[in-house]
């Protein structure tokens, strides 16, 4: 339960709560699939071809972040959030397999491991764009493109198409998808 404290100042009314300003989201136990998708896909859905690389991290909330590259080599972060995290497992396994095979081949040939960004898994991902700014160590704001994944597909090592994710229960599909 959030407690609100009202402070009256000479010029305005200030709201303070015990929830940090960076995490005012509902508890994960209070979130329905509809409210989750309403929050994730506010600007509608689009489909993007992404080359994912095996650089994977987790957010404090448990969402999975994967480095990816879109056309012209622009780096993005693909986020698999909420109830879609569990469905990320097959893609995670494929990325790990690609990394292991690349490193094993390099070791067998007595070569250096390949650059991590050269190990890529092509994928088609349906989701929504989000722009964030992060502060660099020099104090500058750096633009970070994030893509929130709803559904995705890729080809595994056997050439089989693997699809995962869930159709967004809220949000409009962009014109570029409906035209396909």
PDB file of C-alpha atoms in Angstrom:
ATOM      1  CA  UNK A   1       0.000   0.000   0.000  1.00  0.00           C
ATOM      2  CA  UNK A   2       1.337   3.406  -0.921  1.00  0.00           C
ATOM      3  CA  UNK A   3       1.114   6.138   1.651  1.00  0.00           C
ATOM      4  CA  UNK A   4       0.779   9.647   0.314  1.00  0.00           C
ATOM      5  CA  UNK A   5       1.943  12.673   2.213  1.00  0.00           C
ATOM      6  CA  UNK A   6       0.777  16.124   1.208  1.00  0.00           C
ATOM      7  CA  UNK A   7       3.127  19.015   1.832  1.00  0.00           C
ATOM      8  CA  UNK A   8       1.744  22.469   1.405  1.00  0.00           C
ATOM      9  CA  UNK A   9       4.302  24.995   0.277  1.00  0.00           C
ATOM     10  CA  UNK A  10       3.807  28.655  -0.296  1.00  0.00           C
ATOM     11  CA  UNK A  11       3.511  28.173  -4.057  1.00  0.00           C
ATOM     12  CA  UNK A  12       2.238  24.670  -4.667  1.00  0.00           C
ATOM     13  CA  UNK A  13       1.078  21.371  -3.307  1.00  0.00           C
ATOM     14  CA  UNK A  14       3.736  18.630  -3.384  1.00  0.00           C
ATOM     15  CA  UNK A  15       2.932  14.908  -3.439  1.00  0.00           C
ATOM     16  CA  UNK A  16       5.368  12.511  -1.825  1.00  0.00           C
ATOM     17  CA  UNK A  17       5.096   8.752  -1.592  1.00  0.00           C
ATOM     18  CA  UNK A  18       7.170   5.876  -0.295  1.00  0.00           C
ATOM     19  CA  UNK A  19       7.541   4.541  -3.863  1.00  0.00           C
ATOM     20  CA  UNK A  20      10.653   5.688  -5.689  1.00  0.00           C
ATOM     21  CA  UNK A  21      10.077   7.990  -8.637  1.00  0.00           C
ATOM     22  CA  UNK A  22      11.739   5.440 -10.919  1.00  0.00           C
ATOM     23  CA  UNK A  23       9.410   2.560 -10.044  1.00  0.00           C
ATOM     24  CA  UNK A  24       5.814   3.667  -9.633  1.00  0.00           C
ATOM     25  CA  UNK A  25       4.476   0.597 -11.383  1.00  0.00           C
ATOM     26  CA  UNK A  26       1.991  -1.759  -9.788  1.00  0.00           C
ATOM     27  CA  UNK A  27       3.186  -4.876  -8.043  1.00  0.00           C
ATOM     28  CA  UNK A  28       3.558  -7.716 -10.539  1.00  0.00           C
ATOM     29  CA  UNK A  29       0.836  -9.572  -8.628  1.00  0.00           C
ATOM     30  CA  UNK A  30      -1.673  -6.782  -9.387  1.00  0.00           C
ATOM     31  CA  UNK A  31      -0.991  -6.609 -13.133  1.00  0.00           C
ATOM     32  CA  UNK A  32      -3.384  -8.253 -15.584  1.00  0.00           C
ATOM     33  CA  UNK A  33      -2.307  -9.098 -19.148  1.00  0.00           C
ATOM     34  CA  UNK A  34      -4.424  -6.203 -20.426  1.00  0.00           C
ATOM     35  CA  UNK A  35      -2.893  -3.600 -18.106  1.00  0.00           C
ATOM     36  CA  UNK A  36       0.595  -4.951 -18.814  1.00  0.00           C
ATOM     37  CA  UNK A  37       0.108  -4.587 -22.574  1.00  0.00           C
ATOM     38  CA  UNK A  38      -1.512  -1.173 -22.182  1.00  0.00           C
ATOM     39  CA  UNK A  39       1.641   0.009 -20.438  1.00  0.00           C
ATOM     40  CA  UNK A  40       4.086  -1.655 -22.828  1.00  0.00           C
ATOM     41  CA  UNK A  41       2.513  -0.881 -26.193  1.00  0.00           C
ATOM     42  CA  UNK A  42       1.206   2.663 -25.779  1.00  0.00           C
ATOM     43  CA  UNK A  43       2.266   3.799 -29.244  1.00  0.00           C
ATOM     44  CA  UNK A  44       0.967   0.848 -31.226  1.00  0.00           C
ATOM     45  CA  UNK A  45       2.743  -2.141 -32.718  1.00  0.00           C
ATOM     46  CA  UNK A  46       5.141  -2.554 -35.593  1.00  0.00           C
ATOM     47  CA  UNK A  47       7.252  -5.388 -36.960  1.00  0.00           C
ATOM     48  CA  UNK A  48      11.033  -5.140 -37.197  1.00  0.00           C
ATOM     49  CA  UNK A  49      13.811  -7.365 -38.534  1.00  0.00           C
ATOM     50  CA  UNK A  50      16.514  -7.508 -35.848  1.00  0.00           C
ATOM     51  CA  UNK A  51      19.883  -9.255 -35.669  1.00  0.00           C
ATOM     52  CA  UNK A  52      20.190 -10.293 -32.016  1.00  0.00           C
ATOM     53  CA  UNK A  53      23.590 -10.903 -30.423  1.00  0.00           C
ATOM     54  CA  UNK A  54      24.282 -12.960 -27.284  1.00  0.00           C
ATOM     55  CA  UNK A  55      24.597  -9.986 -24.938  1.00  0.00           C
ATOM     56  CA  UNK A  56      21.804 -10.552 -22.442  1.00  0.00           C
ATOM     57  CA  UNK A  57      20.987  -8.849 -19.157  1.00  0.00           C
ATOM     58  CA  UNK A  58      18.083  -8.521 -16.743  1.00  0.00           C
ATOM     59  CA  UNK A  59      16.439  -5.427 -15.354  1.00  0.00           C
ATOM     60  CA  UNK A  60      15.735  -5.068 -11.625  1.00  0.00           C
ATOM     61  CA  UNK A  61      12.131  -5.984 -12.441  1.00  0.00           C
ATOM     62  CA  UNK A  62      13.161  -9.266 -14.104  1.00  0.00           C
ATOM     63  CA  UNK A  63      12.699  -8.232 -17.738  1.00  0.00           C
ATOM     64  CA  UNK A  64      15.246  -9.601 -20.224  1.00  0.00           C
ATOM     65  CA  UNK A  65      17.298  -7.183 -22.358  1.00  0.00           C
ATOM     66  CA  UNK A  66      19.137  -8.321 -25.496  1.00  0.00           C
ATOM     67  CA  UNK A  67      21.439  -6.279 -27.720  1.00  0.00           C
ATOM     68  CA  UNK A  68      20.287  -6.137 -31.314  1.00  0.00           C
ATOM     69  CA  UNK A  69      20.971  -4.375 -34.583  1.00  0.00           C
ATOM     70  CA  UNK A  70      18.448  -3.075 -37.080  1.00  0.00           C
ATOM     71  CA  UNK A  71      19.002  -1.834 -40.623  1.00  0.00           C
ATOM     72  CA  UNK A  72      22.112   0.268 -41.172  1.00  0.00           C
ATOM     73  CA  UNK A  73      23.681  -1.336 -38.105  1.00  0.00           C
ATOM     74  CA  UNK A  74      21.943   0.851 -35.522  1.00  0.00           C
ATOM     75  CA  UNK A  75      22.211  -0.699 -32.063  1.00  0.00           C
ATOM     76  CA  UNK A  76      19.025  -1.188 -30.072  1.00  0.00           C
ATOM     77  CA  UNK A  77      17.988  -2.979 -26.906  1.00  0.00           C
ATOM     78  CA  UNK A  78      15.187  -5.514 -27.293  1.00  0.00           C
ATOM     79  CA  UNK A  79      13.207  -5.980 -24.084  1.00  0.00           C
ATOM     80  CA  UNK A  80      11.201  -9.101 -23.314  1.00  0.00           C
ATOM     81  CA  UNK A  81       8.984  -7.949 -20.458  1.00  0.00           C
ATOM     82  CA  UNK A  82       6.437  -9.300 -18.034  1.00  0.00           C
ATOM     83  CA  UNK A  83       4.658 -12.509 -18.943  1.00  0.00           C
ATOM     84  CA  UNK A  84       6.747 -12.816 -22.121  1.00  0.00           C
ATOM     85  CA  UNK A  85       9.995 -13.453 -20.188  1.00  0.00           C
ATOM     86  CA  UNK A  86       9.221 -17.170 -19.779  1.00  0.00           C
ATOM     87  CA  UNK A  87       8.709 -17.515 -23.540  1.00  0.00           C
ATOM     88  CA  UNK A  88      12.174 -16.081 -24.211  1.00  0.00           C
ATOM     89  CA  UNK A  89      13.814 -19.417 -23.220  1.00  0.00           C
ATOM     90  CA  UNK A  90      14.032 -20.967 -26.751  1.00  0.00           C
ATOM     91  CA  UNK A  91      15.619 -17.794 -28.139  1.00  0.00           C
ATOM     92  CA  UNK A  92      18.006 -17.665 -25.181  1.00  0.00           C
ATOM     93  CA  UNK A  93      19.047 -21.264 -25.852  1.00  0.00           C
ATOM     94  CA  UNK A  94      19.658 -20.510 -29.540  1.00  0.00           C
ATOM     95  CA  UNK A  95      21.786 -17.442 -28.699  1.00  0.00           C
ATOM     96  CA  UNK A  96      23.806 -19.500 -26.192  1.00  0.00           C
ATOM     97  CA  UNK A  97      24.265 -22.261 -28.756  1.00  0.00           C
ATOM     98  CA  UNK A  98      25.546 -19.786 -31.378  1.00  0.00           C
ATOM     99  CA  UNK A  99      27.997 -18.286 -28.877  1.00  0.00           C
ATOM    100  CA  UNK A 100      29.236 -21.694 -27.733  1.00  0.00           C
ATOM    101  CA  UNK A 101      29.701 -22.945 -31.306  1.00  0.00           C
ATOM    102  CA  UNK A 102      31.567 -19.786 -32.359  1.00  0.00           C
ATOM    103  CA  UNK A 103      33.922 -19.980 -29.379  1.00  0.00           C
ATOM    104  CA  UNK A 104      34.452 -23.728 -29.785  1.00  0.00           C
ATOM    105  CA  UNK A 105      35.279 -23.332 -33.499  1.00  0.00           C
ATOM    106  CA  UNK A 106      37.756 -20.553 -32.735  1.00  0.00           C
ATOM    107  CA  UNK A 107      39.414 -22.628 -30.022  1.00  0.00           C
ATOM    108  CA  UNK A 108      39.644 -25.677 -32.283  1.00  0.00           C
ATOM    109  CA  UNK A 109      41.325 -23.540 -34.972  1.00  0.00           C
ATOM    110  CA  UNK A 110      43.560 -21.924 -32.319  1.00  0.00           C
ATOM    111  CA  UNK A 111      42.180 -18.472 -33.125  1.00  0.00           C
ATOM    112  CA  UNK A 112      40.818 -15.688 -30.963  1.00  0.00           C
ATOM    113  CA  UNK A 113      37.099 -15.838 -30.229  1.00  0.00           C
ATOM    114  CA  UNK A 114      35.040 -13.835 -32.724  1.00  0.00           C
ATOM    115  CA  UNK A 115      33.761 -10.388 -31.727  1.00  0.00           C
ATOM    116  CA  UNK A 116      30.512 -10.813 -29.816  1.00  0.00           C
ATOM    117  CA  UNK A 117      28.615  -8.523 -32.215  1.00  0.00           C
ATOM    118  CA  UNK A 118      29.502 -10.789 -35.147  1.00  0.00           C
ATOM    119  CA  UNK A 119      27.498 -13.658 -33.614  1.00  0.00           C
ATOM    120  CA  UNK A 120      23.974 -12.839 -34.769  1.00  0.00           C
ATOM    121  CA  UNK A 121      20.564 -14.476 -34.738  1.00  0.00           C
ATOM    122  CA  UNK A 122      18.179 -12.924 -37.306  1.00  0.00           C
ATOM    123  CA  UNK A 123      14.656 -12.514 -35.917  1.00  0.00           C
ATOM    124  CA  UNK A 124      11.342 -10.896 -36.813  1.00  0.00           C
ATOM    125  CA  UNK A 125       9.867  -9.151 -33.790  1.00  0.00           C
ATOM    126  CA  UNK A 126       6.493  -7.485 -33.340  1.00  0.00           C
ATOM    127  CA  UNK A 127       6.429  -4.830 -30.651  1.00  0.00           C
ATOM    128  CA  UNK A 128       6.701  -1.132 -29.868  1.00  0.00           C
ATOM    129  CA  UNK A 129       9.505   1.432 -29.909  1.00  0.00           C
ATOM    130  CA  UNK A 130      10.533   3.381 -26.837  1.00  0.00           C
ATOM    131  CA  UNK A 131      13.203   6.061 -26.674  1.00  0.00           C
ATOM    132  CA  UNK A 132      15.210   6.514 -23.485  1.00  0.00           C
ATOM    133  CA  UNK A 133      18.057   8.768 -22.504  1.00  0.00           C
ATOM    134  CA  UNK A 134      20.841   7.506 -20.262  1.00  0.00           C
ATOM    135  CA  UNK A 135      23.530   9.606 -18.661  1.00  0.00           C
ATOM    136  CA  UNK A 136      27.083   8.706 -19.695  1.00  0.00           C
ATOM    137  CA  UNK A 137      30.068   8.765 -17.347  1.00  0.00           C
ATOM    138  CA  UNK A 138      30.954  12.181 -18.798  1.00  0.00           C
ATOM    139  CA  UNK A 139      27.518  13.545 -17.910  1.00  0.00           C
ATOM    140  CA  UNK A 140      26.127  13.613 -21.445  1.00  0.00           C
ATOM    141  CA  UNK A 141      22.686  12.259 -22.306  1.00  0.00           C
ATOM    142  CA  UNK A 142      22.908   9.297 -24.683  1.00  0.00           C
ATOM    143  CA  UNK A 143      19.922   8.269 -26.813  1.00  0.00           C
ATOM    144  CA  UNK A 144      19.012   4.591 -26.333  1.00  0.00           C
ATOM    145  CA  UNK A 145      16.475   2.943 -28.635  1.00  0.00           C
ATOM    146  CA  UNK A 146      14.487   0.181 -26.981  1.00  0.00           C
ATOM    147  CA  UNK A 147      12.094  -2.207 -28.664  1.00  0.00           C
ATOM    148  CA  UNK A 148       9.506  -3.895 -26.441  1.00  0.00           C
ATOM    149  CA  UNK A 149       8.766  -7.351 -27.849  1.00  0.00           C
ATOM    150  CA  UNK A 150       5.248  -8.789 -28.016  1.00  0.00           C
ATOM    151  CA  UNK A 151       5.751 -11.698 -30.461  1.00  0.00           C
ATOM    152  CA  UNK A 152       8.818 -12.958 -32.290  1.00  0.00           C
ATOM    153  CA  UNK A 153      10.085 -15.627 -34.605  1.00  0.00           C
ATOM    154  CA  UNK A 154      13.454 -16.997 -35.716  1.00  0.00           C
ATOM    155  CA  UNK A 155      14.931 -20.050 -37.423  1.00  0.00           C
ATOM    156  CA  UNK A 156      16.705 -22.576 -35.227  1.00  0.00           C
ATOM    157  CA  UNK A 157      19.767 -24.635 -36.215  1.00  0.00           C
ATOM    158  CA  UNK A 158      17.551 -27.157 -38.038  1.00  0.00           C
ATOM    159  CA  UNK A 159      15.920 -24.445 -40.152  1.00  0.00           C
ATOM    160  CA  UNK A 160      12.634 -24.746 -38.271  1.00  0.00           C
ATOM    161  CA  UNK A 161      10.731 -21.550 -37.572  1.00  0.00           C
ATOM    162  CA  UNK A 162      10.281 -20.974 -33.843  1.00  0.00           C
ATOM    163  CA  UNK A 163       7.623 -18.466 -32.789  1.00  0.00           C
ATOM    164  CA  UNK A 164       6.991 -17.251 -29.265  1.00  0.00           C
ATOM    165  CA  UNK A 165       5.493 -14.372 -27.365  1.00  0.00           C
ATOM    166  CA  UNK A 166       1.925 -13.304 -26.988  1.00  0.00           C
ATOM    167  CA  UNK A 167      -0.280 -11.132 -29.142  1.00  0.00           C
ATOM    168  CA  UNK A 168      -0.706  -7.738 -27.535  1.00  0.00           C
ATOM    169  CA  UNK A 169      -4.105  -7.452 -25.884  1.00  0.00           C
ATOM    170  CA  UNK A 170      -3.985  -3.693 -26.119  1.00  0.00           C
ATOM    171  CA  UNK A 171      -2.526  -1.387 -28.703  1.00  0.00           C
ATOM    172  CA  UNK A 172      -3.032  -0.654 -32.358  1.00  0.00           C
ATOM    173  CA  UNK A 173      -1.049  -2.188 -35.153  1.00  0.00           C
ATOM    174  CA  UNK A 174       0.842   0.346 -37.212  1.00  0.00           C
ATOM    175  CA  UNK A 175       0.025   0.912 -40.862  1.00  0.00           C
ATOM    176  CA  UNK A 176       3.256  -0.779 -41.952  1.00  0.00           C
ATOM    177  CA  UNK A 177       2.041  -4.124 -40.546  1.00  0.00           C
ATOM    178  CA  UNK A 178      -1.537  -3.955 -41.780  1.00  0.00           C
ATOM    179  CA  UNK A 179      -0.278  -3.234 -45.298  1.00  0.00           C
ATOM    180  CA  UNK A 180       1.597  -6.565 -45.446  1.00  0.00           C
TER     181      UNK A 180
END
